Amino acid sequence: MHASGREHDKISTITGSANAANEPADFDTAISTTGYGLFNVLLLLAVLPIAWTVVFDTTSSAFILASAECDLQLTSFRKGVLVAFPYIGMTTTAFIWDYITPYISTKTLFIFALLGDSILNIVSSGVQSYYIFLLVKFLSGILVGGPLAMVMTYLTEFHSARYKPRFNTWTGFLFAVANIVPAALAFTTLPFDWHINILGQDYDFWRIYLLICSIPPVLGLVTATMLPESPKYLMAIGRSDAALKLLRRMYCMNTRQPADTFPIKALFVRQKAQLARPVLKASLERMRISLYNTKLLLTTTAYLPAFCFVSFLQFGSMLGFHVMRLWVPHLFVILNNFDEENWTKERQPTICEMLDRHATLPGRQYLNCSNFDDICFRWTVNPAVYQNSTVIASSAVIFSFLAGFITTTKLRKQIIMLTAFLISVASSFGINWAQSPPYMLTLASAVIVTTRIAGNIVTAVNVDVIPVPLRATSTNILVTIGNIAAIVGNLIFSALLETECLIAFLGLGCFFSACLCVSLFFPQPVKESPAKFADVSTAKY
């Protein structure tokens, strides 16, 4: 290997062989030459446990609410706080990771994050205190909202522009399949009275379930140690020799050709002197650019309507999705414990009447107790509840995936979004007066599926209407808005369940009605204004 170029050049050339006649290539050209094949497939399989960890950490708590009620002294509001806490960790620290991660190896971040998350998941299974459990989930949220949220970015750096759209579609589907697995594991674990003694502590079924849910981060930790560094990152830090070696290996595995036949013999890289910029100074510069872009989105007349449109619908769709998907398993555990023998009215009970603790089988023996509201119940868990949750999760994943193939035009996106919110409105208003639990379950499932589809369309609309220089900023803001919606929705919904149950469901319907009205005013793509972006573009480099 040798370096060519004068000392004052901003770009130097690192050659991969003695043949100096070959034209040096940039990253896009080099990665395109590697093709697509076995290397990319194996890489995707290696990062799946890492991507699934994010879903497990934010979902598993929803399936232990009934089983852990007495052990963790859970009230309805405490349950809402518990399922919301990972999102609080994700939201409060997301902006920090945005300015740290570009200067640290993604592989290194994966390893440390997965090591910490594995420990936290194992610890959570043995925790006796509610507040310590909250702390564990908060710390898990910090990890999954930062390093582990970079999986897709990491993967795309191994693919050329030609393969990215299709690859992103199918990779997103495989990542979304993780939503099904926690429900399937709950179906096979939580309904059974299992006990295991580990280091003198009795692990009952819900603790065993959490231990099983710690497998993805542990497995991800193993695979993360075997991951290669991104070739783009290697070139950015001046290690062109390592980047070229990796590109040759990708070419060899993908094309089944000898590595020495790789046509790229040299790569453009920055001078190492250019990379000595202090991380703090570079991070502050990135933060300034991000704040400037945010200011443009919020104060410029051309961008504000489109940005408000996607932000409001993102908040509404993610609020409905996260509230219903995290509460449906527990709500239907309670519905299956309804005391039908003590229901004397001639009509069928509403969902709120069935959720009343006074009308449940476990509550029958405590009706005369003065401290009834403080008593924890040992719920009987019907396996069908978690089986239904598995079906609902599968439906949400499959239908939202298929909707992506349909929503290829603006008109189709608007029609499907209107339909999704219309179904959500009808289901939210109708669920309280459905005649039986199967109908209630169907309506709750409809809310989960349609809000998931609406959320995906909002993301697609954001790409369509926000100009490229502001798109990354708007996407990051939308992710944060979705997490805030999960927090606000779960806290309010859990607080209303015991006090004003009917308002909890009707409130969702009213909010979806507002989303339905807003979705009628689909924004037009905003044209870029080069003058406004001039200051930003010069600040980046």
Coordinates of C-alpha atoms in Angstrom, one line a residue:
M1 CA 0.0 0.0 0.0
H2 CA 1.2 3.5 -0.6
A3 CA -0.2 7.0 -0.4
S4 CA 0.0 9.5 -3.3
G5 CA -0.8 13.2 -3.4
R6 CA 0.7 16.4 -2.2
E7 CA 0.6 17.4 1.4
H8 CA -1.8 20.3 0.8
D9 CA -4.3 18.2 -1.0
K10 CA -7.6 17.7 0.8
I11 CA -8.0 14.3 -0.7
S12 CA -5.4 11.6 -0.9
T13 CA -5.3 8.3 -2.8
I14 CA -4.6 5.0 -1.1
T15 CA -3.8 2.4 -3.7
G16 CA -4.5 -1.3 -3.3
S17 CA -1.8 -2.5 -5.6
A18 CA 1.3 -1.3 -7.4
N19 CA -0.8 -0.5 -10.5
A20 CA -1.0 3.3 -10.3
A21 CA -2.7 3.6 -13.6
N22 CA -6.1 2.6 -12.1
E23 CA -8.5 5.4 -11.4
P24 CA -9.2 5.8 -7.6
A25 CA -12.9 5.3 -6.8
D26 CA -15.1 7.0 -4.3
F27 CA -17.3 5.1 -1.8
D28 CA -20.4 4.9 -4.0
T29 CA -18.5 3.5 -6.9
A30 CA -16.7 1.0 -4.8
I31 CA -19.7 -0.3 -3.0
S32 CA -21.7 -0.6 -6.2
T33 CA -18.9 -2.8 -7.6
T34 CA -19.3 -5.3 -4.7
G35 CA -22.8 -6.3 -5.9
Y36 CA -25.4 -8.0 -3.7
G37 CA -25.4 -11.6 -2.5
L38 CA -24.2 -13.9 0.3
F39 CA -22.3 -11.3 2.2
N40 CA -25.4 -9.0 2.5
V41 CA -27.7 -11.9 3.5
L42 CA -25.3 -13.1 6.2
L43 CA -24.9 -9.6 7.5
L44 CA -28.6 -9.1 7.7
L45 CA -29.0 -12.4 9.7
A46 CA -26.2 -11.3 12.1
V47 CA -27.9 -8.0 12.9
L48 CA -31.4 -9.4 13.3
P49 CA -31.0 -10.1 17.1
I50 CA -29.7 -6.6 17.5
A51 CA -32.8 -5.1 15.8
W52 CA -35.1 -7.4 17.6
T53 CA -33.7 -6.3 21.0
V54 CA -35.3 -2.9 20.5
V55 CA -38.7 -4.4 20.1
F56 CA -38.3 -6.9 23.0
D57 CA -37.2 -4.1 25.4
T58 CA -40.2 -1.9 24.6
T59 CA -42.8 -4.7 24.4
S60 CA -42.1 -7.5 26.9
S61 CA -43.4 -5.4 29.9
A62 CA -46.9 -5.3 28.4
F63 CA -47.2 -9.1 28.8
I64 CA -46.3 -9.3 32.5
L65 CA -48.7 -6.7 33.8
A66 CA -51.3 -9.3 35.0
S67 CA -48.7 -11.8 36.2
A68 CA -46.5 -9.3 38.1
E69 CA -49.3 -7.3 39.7
C70 CA -48.8 -8.5 43.2
D71 CA -45.0 -8.9 43.1
L72 CA -44.5 -5.3 41.9
Q73 CA -47.6 -3.8 43.6
L74 CA -49.0 -2.6 40.2
T75 CA -52.0 -0.3 40.0
S76 CA -53.5 0.7 36.7
F77 CA -51.5 3.9 36.6
R78 CA -48.3 2.2 37.7
K79 CA -48.8 -0.2 34.8
G80 CA -49.0 2.7 32.4
V81 CA -45.8 4.2 33.8
L82 CA -44.1 0.8 33.5
V83 CA -44.8 0.4 29.8
A84 CA -44.0 4.0 29.1
F85 CA -40.6 4.1 30.8
P86 CA -38.5 2.7 28.0
Y87 CA -39.9 5.4 25.7
I88 CA -39.0 8.0 28.4
G89 CA -35.4 6.8 28.3
M90 CA -35.4 6.8 24.5
T91 CA -36.8 10.3 24.3
T92 CA -34.7 12.0 26.9
T93 CA -31.3 10.9 25.5
A94 CA -32.0 10.5 21.8
F95 CA -30.5 13.9 20.9
I96 CA -27.2 13.0 22.7
W97 CA -26.7 9.9 20.5
D98 CA -27.3 11.9 17.3
Y99 CA -24.2 14.0 18.0
I100 CA -21.9 11.2 19.4
T101 CA -22.5 8.2 17.1
P102 CA -20.9 9.7 13.9
Y103 CA -17.5 9.8 15.6
I104 CA -17.5 6.3 17.2
S105 CA -17.4 2.9 15.6
T106 CA -20.9 1.5 15.2
K107 CA -19.6 -2.0 16.0
T108 CA -18.1 -0.7 19.2
L109 CA -21.4 0.9 20.2
F110 CA -23.4 -2.2 19.4
I111 CA -21.1 -4.3 21.6
F112 CA -21.2 -2.0 24.6
A113 CA -25.0 -1.4 24.3
L114 CA -25.8 -5.0 23.9
L115 CA -23.6 -6.0 26.9
G116 CA -25.4 -3.4 29.0
D117 CA -28.8 -4.4 27.8
S118 CA -28.2 -8.1 28.3
I119 CA -27.2 -7.4 31.9
L120 CA -30.2 -5.1 32.4
N121 CA -32.6 -7.7 31.0
I122 CA -31.3 -10.5 33.2
V123 CA -31.4 -8.2 36.3
S124 CA -35.0 -7.2 35.5
S125 CA -36.1 -10.8 35.8
G126 CA -35.0 -10.9 39.5
V127 CA -36.0 -7.4 40.6
Q128 CA -38.3 -7.2 43.6
S129 CA -38.9 -3.5 43.7
Y130 CA -41.2 -1.6 41.3
Y131 CA -38.9 1.5 41.3
I132 CA -35.8 -0.5 40.5
F133 CA -37.7 -2.2 37.7
L134 CA -38.5 1.3 36.3
L135 CA -34.9 2.3 36.5
V136 CA -33.9 -0.9 34.6
K137 CA -36.4 -0.1 31.9
F138 CA -35.3 3.5 31.7
L139 CA -31.7 2.5 31.2
S140 CA -32.8 -0.1 28.6
G141 CA -34.6 2.7 26.8
I142 CA -31.5 4.8 26.6
L143 CA -29.6 1.9 25.0
V144 CA -32.2 0.9 22.5
G145 CA -32.9 4.6 21.6
G146 CA -29.3 5.2 20.8
P147 CA -26.8 2.6 19.5
L148 CA -29.3 -0.1 18.8
A149 CA -31.4 2.3 16.8
M150 CA -28.5 2.6 14.3
V151 CA -28.9 -0.9 12.8
M152 CA -30.6 0.2 9.6
T153 CA -28.1 3.0 9.1
Y154 CA -25.3 0.5 9.6
L155 CA -26.8 -2.0 7.1
T156 CA -27.4 0.6 4.4
E157 CA -23.7 1.5 4.4
F158 CA -23.0 -2.0 2.9
H159 CA -25.4 -1.4 -0.1
S160 CA -25.3 0.6 -3.2
A161 CA -28.2 2.9 -4.2
R162 CA -29.4 0.3 -6.7
Y163 CA -30.3 -2.2 -4.0
K164 CA -31.2 0.1 -1.1
P165 CA -35.0 0.6 -1.7
R166 CA -35.8 -3.1 -2.1
F167 CA -33.4 -4.1 0.7
N168 CA -34.9 -1.5 3.1
T169 CA -38.4 -2.8 2.4
W170 CA -37.7 -6.4 3.2
T171 CA -35.3 -5.6 6.1
G172 CA -38.0 -3.5 7.6
F173 CA -40.4 -6.4 7.4
L174 CA -37.9 -8.8 9.1
F175 CA -37.3 -6.2 11.8
A176 CA -41.1 -5.8 12.3
V177 CA -41.6 -9.6 12.7
A178 CA -40.0 -9.1 16.1
N179 CA -43.4 -7.6 17.3
I180 CA -44.9 -11.1 16.9
V181 CA -42.3 -13.0 18.9
P182 CA -42.9 -11.6 22.5
A183 CA -46.6 -12.4 22.1
A184 CA -45.8 -15.9 21.0
L185 CA -43.4 -16.4 23.9
A186 CA -46.1 -15.1 26.3
F187 CA -48.5 -17.7 24.9
T188 CA -46.0 -20.5 25.6
T189 CA -44.8 -19.3 29.0
L190 CA -47.1 -17.0 31.0
P191 CA -50.3 -19.2 31.3
F192 CA -48.4 -21.9 33.1
D193 CA -47.4 -22.0 36.8
W194 CA -43.7 -22.7 36.3
H195 CA -41.2 -22.2 39.1
I196 CA -37.4 -22.4 38.9
N197 CA -34.9 -21.9 41.7
I198 CA -32.0 -19.8 40.6
L199 CA -29.3 -18.9 43.2
G200 CA -31.9 -19.3 46.0
Q201 CA -34.5 -17.1 44.4
D202 CA -37.8 -18.5 43.2
Y203 CA -38.4 -17.6 39.5
D204 CA -42.0 -17.9 38.7
F205 CA -43.5 -17.8 35.2
W206 CA -43.3 -14.0 34.5
R207 CA -39.7 -13.9 35.6
I208 CA -38.9 -16.9 33.4
Y209 CA -40.6 -15.0 30.6
L210 CA -38.3 -12.0 31.1
L211 CA -35.3 -14.3 31.1
I212 CA -36.3 -15.8 27.8
C213 CA -36.8 -12.3 26.4
S214 CA -33.1 -11.6 27.3
I215 CA -32.0 -14.1 24.6
P216 CA -32.0 -11.5 21.7
P217 CA -29.6 -9.1 23.3
V218 CA -27.3 -11.9 24.4
L219 CA -27.4 -13.5 21.0
G220 CA -26.9 -10.0 19.4
L221 CA -23.8 -9.4 21.6
V222 CA -22.3 -12.6 20.2
T223 CA -23.0 -11.7 16.6
A224 CA -22.0 -8.0 17.1
T225 CA -18.4 -9.1 18.0
M226 CA -18.2 -10.8 14.5
L227 CA -19.6 -7.8 12.5
P228 CA -17.3 -5.9 10.2
E229 CA -16.8 -2.2 10.5
S230 CA -18.7 -0.2 7.9
P231 CA -16.5 0.4 4.8
K232 CA -17.8 4.0 4.8
Y233 CA -16.6 4.5 8.4
L234 CA -13.3 2.9 7.6
M235 CA -12.8 5.4 4.7
A236 CA -13.9 8.3 6.9
I237 CA -11.2 7.6 9.5
G238 CA -8.5 7.1 6.9
R239 CA -8.2 3.3 7.0
S240 CA -8.6 2.9 3.3
D241 CA -6.5 -0.3 3.3
A242 CA -8.9 -2.0 5.7
A243 CA -11.9 -0.6 3.7
L244 CA -10.5 -2.0 0.4
K245 CA -9.8 -5.4 2.0
L246 CA -13.4 -5.5 3.2
L247 CA -14.8 -4.5 -0.2
R248 CA -12.8 -7.2 -1.8
R249 CA -14.2 -9.8 0.6
M250 CA -17.7 -8.6 -0.1
Y251 CA -17.1 -8.8 -3.9
C252 CA -15.7 -12.3 -3.5
M253 CA -18.6 -13.6 -1.5
N254 CA -21.3 -11.9 -3.6
T255 CA -20.0 -12.7 -7.1
R256 CA -18.0 -15.9 -6.3
Q257 CA -15.0 -14.3 -8.1
P258 CA -11.5 -14.3 -6.7
A259 CA -10.8 -11.3 -4.5
D260 CA -7.8 -10.2 -6.7
T261 CA -10.2 -9.6 -9.6
F262 CA -12.0 -6.8 -7.7
P263 CA -11.7 -4.0 -10.3
I264 CA -11.2 -1.2 -7.7
K265 CA -7.5 -0.8 -6.9
A266 CA -7.6 2.6 -5.1
L267 CA -10.0 4.6 -2.9
F268 CA -10.4 8.3 -2.3
V269 CA -10.0 9.1 1.4
R270 CA -9.6 12.2 3.5
Q271 CA -6.2 13.2 4.9
K272 CA -5.8 12.0 8.5
A273 CA -5.0 15.6 9.4
Q274 CA -8.5 16.5 8.3
L275 CA -9.9 13.9 10.8
A276 CA -8.3 15.5 13.8
R277 CA -11.1 17.8 14.4
P278 CA -12.2 17.7 18.1
V279 CA -15.3 15.6 18.6
L280 CA -16.9 18.2 20.9
K281 CA -16.5 20.9 18.3
A282 CA -17.8 18.7 15.5
S283 CA -20.8 17.7 17.6
L284 CA -21.6 21.3 18.5
E285 CA -21.5 22.1 14.8
R286 CA -23.9 19.2 14.0
M287 CA -26.2 20.4 16.8
R288 CA -26.1 24.0 15.3
I289 CA -27.1 22.6 11.9
S290 CA -29.9 20.5 13.4
L291 CA -31.3 23.4 15.3
Y292 CA -31.1 25.6 12.2
N293 CA -33.0 23.0 10.2
T294 CA -35.6 22.7 13.0
K295 CA -36.0 26.5 13.0
L296 CA -36.6 26.4 9.3
L297 CA -39.2 23.7 9.6
L298 CA -41.1 25.6 12.4
T299 CA -40.8 29.2 11.3
T300 CA -40.8 29.2 7.5
T301 CA -44.2 29.6 5.9
A302 CA -43.4 27.2 3.1
Y303 CA -42.4 24.3 5.4
L304 CA -44.6 24.8 8.4
P305 CA -47.9 23.4 7.1
A306 CA -46.4 20.2 5.7
F307 CA -44.3 19.7 8.8
C308 CA -47.3 20.3 11.1
F309 CA -49.3 17.8 9.0
V310 CA -46.9 14.9 9.4
S311 CA -46.1 15.8 13.0
F312 CA -49.7 15.8 14.1
L313 CA -50.6 12.6 12.3
Q314 CA -47.4 10.9 13.5
F315 CA -48.4 11.8 17.1
G316 CA -52.0 10.5 16.6
S317 CA -51.1 7.3 14.8
M318 CA -48.3 6.3 17.2
L319 CA -50.3 7.2 20.3
G320 CA -53.1 4.9 19.2
F321 CA -50.8 2.1 18.1
H322 CA -48.6 2.1 21.2
V323 CA -51.5 2.4 23.7
M324 CA -53.6 -0.4 22.2
R325 CA -50.8 -2.8 21.4
L326 CA -49.3 -2.5 25.0
W327 CA -52.7 -2.6 26.8
V328 CA -54.7 -5.1 24.8
P329 CA -53.1 -8.2 26.3
H330 CA -53.7 -7.1 29.9
L331 CA -57.2 -5.7 29.2
F332 CA -58.3 -9.0 27.8
V333 CA -56.8 -10.9 30.7
I334 CA -59.2 -8.9 32.9
L335 CA -62.1 -9.5 30.5
N336 CA -61.5 -13.2 30.8
N337 CA -61.8 -12.9 34.6
F338 CA -65.3 -11.2 34.4
D339 CA -67.7 -12.6 37.0
E340 CA -70.7 -13.4 34.8
E341 CA -72.7 -15.0 37.6
N342 CA -73.0 -11.7 39.4
W343 CA -74.1 -9.8 36.3
T344 CA -77.8 -9.4 36.9
K345 CA -78.8 -6.8 34.3
E346 CA -80.7 -8.0 31.2
R347 CA -78.3 -6.4 28.7
Q348 CA -74.8 -7.4 27.8
P349 CA -72.1 -5.6 29.9
T350 CA -69.9 -2.9 28.2
I351 CA -66.1 -3.2 28.1
C352 CA -65.8 -0.7 30.9
E353 CA -68.2 -2.6 33.1
M354 CA -66.3 -5.8 32.5
L355 CA -63.0 -4.1 33.4
D356 CA -64.4 -2.8 36.7
R357 CA -62.3 -4.6 39.4
H358 CA -65.5 -5.1 41.4
A359 CA -67.0 -7.2 38.7
T360 CA -64.1 -9.7 38.4
L361 CA -63.8 -13.2 39.8
P362 CA -60.6 -12.4 41.8
G363 CA -62.4 -9.4 43.3
R364 CA -65.5 -11.3 44.5
Q365 CA -64.0 -12.3 47.8
Y366 CA -62.7 -8.7 48.6
L367 CA -65.9 -6.8 47.9
N368 CA -66.6 -6.0 51.5
C369 CA -63.0 -4.9 52.3
S370 CA -62.5 -1.2 53.0
N371 CA -59.1 -1.2 51.2
F372 CA -60.5 -2.9 48.1
D373 CA -58.6 -0.5 45.7
D374 CA -55.2 -1.4 47.3
I375 CA -55.6 -5.2 46.9
C376 CA -53.7 -6.9 44.2
F377 CA -55.4 -9.7 42.3
R378 CA -54.1 -13.0 41.1
W379 CA -55.5 -13.1 37.6
T380 CA -56.3 -16.3 35.9
V381 CA -54.5 -16.1 32.5
N382 CA -56.2 -17.7 29.6
P383 CA -53.7 -18.8 27.0
A384 CA -56.1 -17.7 24.3
V385 CA -55.4 -14.0 25.3
Y386 CA -51.8 -14.2 24.2
Q387 CA -52.6 -16.4 21.3
N388 CA -54.9 -13.6 20.1
S389 CA -52.1 -11.1 20.8
T390 CA -49.9 -13.1 18.5
V391 CA -52.5 -13.0 15.7
I392 CA -53.0 -9.2 16.2
A393 CA -49.3 -8.6 16.0
S394 CA -49.0 -10.8 12.9
S395 CA -51.9 -8.9 11.3
A396 CA -50.3 -5.5 12.0
V397 CA -47.0 -6.6 10.6
I398 CA -48.4 -8.2 7.4
F399 CA -51.0 -5.6 6.6
S400 CA -48.7 -2.7 7.1
F401 CA -46.1 -4.4 4.9
L402 CA -48.5 -5.1 2.2
A403 CA -49.9 -1.5 2.4
G404 CA -46.4 -0.3 1.4
F405 CA -46.8 -2.0 -2.0
I406 CA -50.1 -0.2 -2.6
T407 CA -49.3 3.3 -1.4
T408 CA -47.2 4.2 -4.4
T409 CA -49.1 7.4 -5.4
K410 CA -50.3 10.5 -3.5
L411 CA -53.9 9.6 -4.1
R412 CA -53.5 6.1 -2.8
K413 CA -51.7 7.3 0.3
Q414 CA -54.5 9.7 1.1
I415 CA -57.3 7.2 0.5
I416 CA -55.6 4.5 2.6
M417 CA -54.8 7.0 5.4
L418 CA -58.4 8.3 5.4
T419 CA -59.7 4.7 5.5
A420 CA -57.3 3.8 8.3
F421 CA -58.3 6.7 10.5
L422 CA -62.0 6.2 9.7
I423 CA -61.7 2.6 10.9
S424 CA -59.8 3.7 14.0
V425 CA -62.5 6.2 14.9
A426 CA -65.3 3.7 14.4
S427 CA -63.5 1.0 16.4
S428 CA -62.6 3.3 19.3
F429 CA -66.1 4.6 19.6
G430 CA -67.7 1.1 19.2
I431 CA -65.4 -1.0 21.5
N432 CA -67.2 0.0 24.7
W433 CA -70.6 -1.1 23.3
A434 CA -69.5 -4.3 21.5
Q435 CA -71.7 -7.2 22.6
S436 CA -69.0 -9.7 23.6
P437 CA -65.3 -10.0 24.1
P438 CA -64.7 -11.4 20.6
Y439 CA -66.2 -8.3 19.0
M440 CA -64.3 -6.1 21.4
L441 CA -61.1 -7.9 20.5
T442 CA -61.8 -7.4 16.8
L443 CA -62.3 -3.7 17.2
A444 CA -59.2 -3.3 19.3
S445 CA -57.2 -5.2 16.7
A446 CA -58.5 -2.9 14.0
V447 CA -57.2 0.1 15.9
I448 CA -53.7 -1.5 16.2
V449 CA -53.5 -2.5 12.5
T450 CA -54.9 0.7 11.1
T451 CA -52.8 3.1 13.2
R452 CA -49.7 1.1 12.3
I453 CA -50.6 1.5 8.6
A454 CA -51.3 5.2 9.1
G455 CA -47.9 5.7 10.8
N456 CA -46.1 4.1 7.9
I457 CA -47.9 6.3 5.5
V458 CA -47.0 9.4 7.5
T459 CA -43.3 8.4 7.3
A460 CA -43.7 8.0 3.5
V461 CA -45.4 11.4 3.2
N462 CA -42.6 13.0 5.1
V463 CA -40.2 11.8 2.5
D464 CA -42.5 13.1 -0.3
V465 CA -43.1 16.6 1.0
I466 CA -40.1 17.7 3.0
P467 CA -37.1 18.8 0.9
V468 CA -33.9 16.7 1.0
P469 CA -31.7 19.1 3.1
L470 CA -34.3 19.1 5.9
R471 CA -35.5 15.5 5.6
A472 CA -33.1 13.9 8.0
T473 CA -34.0 16.5 10.7
S474 CA -37.7 16.0 10.1
T475 CA -37.4 12.3 10.3
N476 CA -35.5 12.4 13.6
I477 CA -38.2 14.8 15.0
L478 CA -40.9 12.4 13.9
V479 CA -39.2 9.5 15.7
T480 CA -39.1 11.6 18.9
I481 CA -42.7 12.6 18.4
G482 CA -43.7 9.0 18.1
N483 CA -41.9 8.2 21.4
I484 CA -43.6 11.1 23.1
A485 CA -46.9 9.9 21.9
A486 CA -46.3 6.5 23.4
I487 CA -45.4 8.1 26.8
V488 CA -48.4 10.6 26.8
G489 CA -50.9 8.0 25.6
N490 CA -50.0 5.3 28.1
L491 CA -49.9 7.7 31.0
I492 CA -53.3 9.2 30.2
F493 CA -54.9 6.0 29.2
S494 CA -53.8 4.2 32.4
A495 CA -54.9 7.1 34.6
L496 CA -58.4 7.1 33.0
L497 CA -59.0 3.4 33.1
E498 CA -59.9 3.3 36.8
T499 CA -61.5 6.7 37.1
E500 CA -63.2 7.5 33.7
C501 CA -62.9 4.3 31.7
L502 CA -65.4 5.4 29.1
I503 CA -63.4 8.6 28.4
A504 CA -60.3 6.6 27.9
F505 CA -61.8 4.9 24.8
L506 CA -63.9 7.8 23.6
G507 CA -60.9 10.1 24.0
L508 CA -59.0 7.9 21.5
G509 CA -61.9 8.1 19.1
C510 CA -62.1 11.9 19.4
F511 CA -58.3 12.2 18.8
F512 CA -58.5 9.9 15.7
S513 CA -61.4 12.0 14.5
A514 CA -59.1 15.0 14.6
C515 CA -56.5 13.0 12.7
L516 CA -59.1 12.0 10.1
C517 CA -60.0 15.7 9.5
V518 CA -56.3 16.7 9.2
S519 CA -55.6 13.9 6.8
L520 CA -58.1 15.5 4.4
F521 CA -55.7 18.4 3.8
F522 CA -52.8 16.5 2.2
P523 CA -49.8 18.8 1.7
Q524 CA -48.0 19.5 -1.6
P525 CA -44.2 18.8 -1.8
V526 CA -42.3 21.8 -0.6
K527 CA -39.7 23.1 -3.1
E528 CA -36.2 23.7 -1.9
S529 CA -34.9 27.2 -1.5
P530 CA -31.1 27.0 -2.2
A531 CA -30.5 30.4 -0.6
K532 CA -31.8 29.3 2.8
F533 CA -29.7 26.1 2.8
A534 CA -26.5 27.9 1.7
D535 CA -25.4 28.7 5.3
V536 CA -26.2 25.1 6.4
S537 CA -24.2 23.4 3.6
T538 CA -21.2 25.5 4.3
A539 CA -21.4 24.8 8.0
K540 CA -21.3 21.0 7.5
Y541 CA -17.7 20.8 6.3

